[in-house]
Amino acid sequence: MTSYNFYGFLTVELVTAHRGWRRYFDNEYQRIARATTSSPRAATVRVELVDRLPDARPGDVVHVTRFKRLFTYRTLVRDLDTDRVTIYFARHWVDRVYMNAVGVYLQAQVLEPVMYYKLLQQRVLLMHAAGVTKDGEATLLPAYGGTGKTTLSIALLDQGYRFLGDDLLLVDTTDLTVHPYPRPLHIFTYNVRSLTGARIPLRHRAAVYAKNVLRFVLERVLRTEFLISTRVHADELFADDVFGETSPVGGIAFLRKDGAAFTTVDVTDDNARDLAAAIAESADLNDSLRELLAHDAPFLAAFTDLELDVIETLLRGTGRLTHVNSRALTDADRSRFAELTRGTA
């Protein structure tokens, strides 16, 4: 068994004899895993890779899906509302050929949605956001996919910022701190041209363009959207260590593709819930959890309330949200980014 501890809030246990699965999750989580705090409600999510799912019990969540019209995946989630959840995932032949094709599904569509829920129960948000830190304060960059989280957060390194993550962050809303989430960056063709200061090795560049060709073919044959990234660790792109440390949240910059460079909104009783809902809408893991639990309307209603409560706590803690059009930023804007997006609290 291999285990990964996420800052004392949650432990993931991986049970498999398959080295490919261990390599996949080591690459994703080994640099994140650390126990620097302890939560009284710390949860464990155990992932067992099995040849066949166990017989279902009352309360189990059984999910069978044909993902992207290509592969049929079978999952059983047990004891979701306890502090020790077990995910049984039926192995698929494709893990012998191309581990990422099935690993990405288990991680993004099953495991991390369950992690998202278990962390919310501790008032910790596994936030769909990039993040940077400077002068002891962190700036969160929530956004819809493709809005520029990775590009902007990497560009800010040139202004003296340190990197916290480009896609997910652990935000503890009980004390308004954010923990680094240094998993591999998701590199697409547009990143090859736009990552300021990064040196993408030739083998990764070749993989990016080859996967883009594969994406083009699959989308036209199967008539469905594919996002196929190349995963590259930040320390493979930069000569220096670019990661920052756990920091208090100083501001939230919600990225968008249009409008003024900066538009600031004070968080009030009248708008806090709507702002929280907008941030929740930009996330992905909540939608994947809803797909898993689509049959359980009471659970989904309670989950949505919990999610919005946690995000609203974060917003009220900072006191201000700044909408940022990353495409309209100048070098001067980036040099004053933390100042221009700082909260009022």
Coordinates of C-alpha atoms in Angstrom, one line a residue, residues 117-276:
Y117 CA -16.3 16.5 -0.5
K118 CA -14.4 15.1 2.4
L119 CA -12.3 18.3 2.6
L120 CA -15.4 20.5 2.5
Q121 CA -16.6 18.7 5.6
Q122 CA -13.6 20.1 7.3
R123 CA -14.2 23.6 5.9
V124 CA -11.2 23.1 3.6
L125 CA -11.7 24.0 -0.1
L126 CA -9.9 22.0 -2.8
M127 CA -10.2 25.0 -5.0
H128 CA -10.1 25.1 -8.8
A129 CA -7.5 27.9 -8.9
A130 CA -3.9 28.8 -9.5
G131 CA -2.1 30.6 -6.7
V132 CA 1.0 32.8 -6.1
T133 CA 2.5 34.2 -3.0
K134 CA 4.6 37.3 -2.3
D135 CA 5.6 39.2 0.9
G136 CA 4.0 36.6 3.0
E137 CA 0.5 36.7 1.4
A138 CA -1.2 34.5 -1.2
T139 CA -3.3 35.5 -4.1
L140 CA -5.9 32.9 -5.3
L141 CA -6.7 32.8 -9.1
P142 CA -10.0 30.9 -9.5
A143 CA -11.1 30.6 -13.1
Y144 CA -12.9 28.6 -15.7
G145 CA -10.7 26.2 -17.7
G146 CA -8.7 27.9 -20.4
T147 CA -8.9 31.3 -18.9
G148 CA -5.2 31.6 -18.3
K149 CA -4.5 30.4 -14.7
T150 CA -1.2 28.7 -15.7
T151 CA 0.0 31.4 -18.0
L152 CA -0.7 34.2 -15.5
S153 CA 0.7 32.5 -12.5
I154 CA 3.9 31.6 -14.3
A155 CA 4.2 35.2 -15.7
L156 CA 3.9 36.6 -12.1
L157 CA 7.1 34.7 -11.2
D158 CA 9.0 37.4 -13.1
Q159 CA 7.6 39.9 -10.7
G160 CA 9.0 38.2 -7.6
Y161 CA 6.0 35.9 -6.8
R162 CA 6.3 32.3 -5.8
F163 CA 4.2 29.6 -7.2
L164 CA 1.6 27.6 -5.2
G165 CA -0.1 25.6 -8.0
D166 CA -1.7 26.1 -11.4
D167 CA -5.0 24.1 -11.1
L168 CA -5.9 23.1 -7.5
L169 CA -5.1 24.6 -4.1
L170 CA -5.9 23.6 -0.6
V171 CA -7.6 26.5 1.2
D172 CA -8.3 26.2 4.9
T173 CA -11.2 28.6 5.5
T174 CA -11.1 28.2 9.3
D175 CA -7.9 30.3 9.4
L176 CA -7.8 31.6 5.7
T177 CA -4.5 29.9 4.8
V178 CA -3.6 28.3 1.5
H179 CA -1.3 25.3 1.1
P180 CA 0.8 24.7 -2.0
Y181 CA -0.4 21.9 -4.3
P182 CA 2.7 21.1 -6.5
R183 CA 1.3 18.5 -8.8
P184 CA 2.4 18.5 -12.5
L185 CA 1.4 21.4 -14.7
H186 CA -1.0 20.7 -17.5
I187 CA 0.7 21.9 -20.6
F188 CA -1.2 22.4 -23.9
T189 CA 0.1 23.8 -27.2
Y190 CA -0.8 27.4 -26.3
N191 CA 1.3 27.1 -23.1
V192 CA 4.4 26.2 -25.2
R193 CA 4.3 29.7 -26.6
S194 CA 3.1 31.6 -23.6
L195 CA 4.9 30.3 -20.4
T196 CA 7.2 33.2 -19.5
G197 CA 10.7 32.1 -18.5
A198 CA 10.0 28.4 -18.9
R199 CA 12.2 26.1 -20.8
I200 CA 10.1 23.2 -21.9
P201 CA 12.4 20.2 -22.7
L202 CA 12.2 18.9 -26.3
R203 CA 10.6 15.5 -25.2
H204 CA 7.8 17.4 -23.5
R205 CA 7.3 19.7 -26.5
A206 CA 7.1 16.7 -28.8
A207 CA 4.5 15.1 -26.5
V208 CA 2.4 18.3 -26.4
Y209 CA 2.1 18.5 -30.2
A210 CA 1.6 14.8 -30.6
K211 CA -1.2 14.8 -28.2
N212 CA -2.8 17.8 -29.9
V213 CA -2.9 15.8 -33.1
L214 CA -4.4 12.9 -31.3
R215 CA -7.0 15.2 -29.8
F216 CA -7.9 16.6 -33.2
V217 CA -8.4 13.1 -34.6
L218 CA -10.5 11.9 -31.6
E219 CA -12.7 14.9 -31.6
R220 CA -13.6 14.5 -35.3
V221 CA -14.1 10.7 -35.1
L222 CA -16.0 10.6 -31.8
R223 CA -17.7 14.1 -32.1
T224 CA -16.9 14.9 -28.5
E225 CA -14.5 17.4 -26.8
F226 CA -11.1 16.1 -25.5
L227 CA -8.6 17.9 -23.4
I228 CA -5.3 16.0 -23.6
S229 CA -2.5 17.7 -21.7
T230 CA 1.1 16.8 -21.1
R231 CA 2.0 16.8 -17.4
V232 CA 5.3 18.5 -16.5
H233 CA 6.6 19.4 -13.1
A234 CA 7.5 23.0 -12.5
D235 CA 11.1 22.1 -11.5
E236 CA 11.5 20.6 -15.0
L237 CA 10.8 24.0 -16.5
F238 CA 12.7 26.4 -14.3
A239 CA 16.2 26.4 -13.1
D240 CA 15.3 27.6 -9.6
D241 CA 12.8 26.4 -7.0
V242 CA 9.7 28.3 -7.8
F243 CA 7.3 27.1 -5.1
G244 CA 6.2 29.1 -2.1
E245 CA 5.1 28.1 1.3
T246 CA 1.8 27.9 3.2
S247 CA 0.5 31.5 3.4
P248 CA -2.4 33.5 4.6
V249 CA -4.9 34.5 1.8
G250 CA -4.4 38.1 0.8
G251 CA -6.7 38.4 -2.1
I252 CA -8.8 36.6 -4.7
A253 CA -8.5 37.4 -8.4
F254 CA -11.3 35.7 -10.4
L255 CA -10.0 35.4 -14.0
R256 CA -12.1 36.1 -17.1
K257 CA -11.5 36.7 -20.8
D258 CA -13.1 40.1 -21.2
G259 CA -13.8 43.4 -19.5
A260 CA -11.4 45.8 -17.8
A261 CA -8.1 44.5 -16.5
F262 CA -9.3 44.9 -12.9
T263 CA -12.9 45.2 -11.5
T264 CA -13.2 45.1 -7.8
V265 CA -16.4 44.0 -5.9
D266 CA -16.8 44.3 -2.2
V267 CA -18.3 41.2 -0.5
T268 CA -21.6 42.1 1.1
D269 CA -24.6 40.3 2.6
D270 CA -26.5 41.0 -0.6
N271 CA -23.9 39.5 -3.0
A272 CA -21.8 36.9 -1.0
R273 CA -23.9 33.9 -2.0
D274 CA -24.0 34.9 -5.7
L275 CA -20.2 35.4 -5.8
A276 CA -19.8 32.0 -4.1

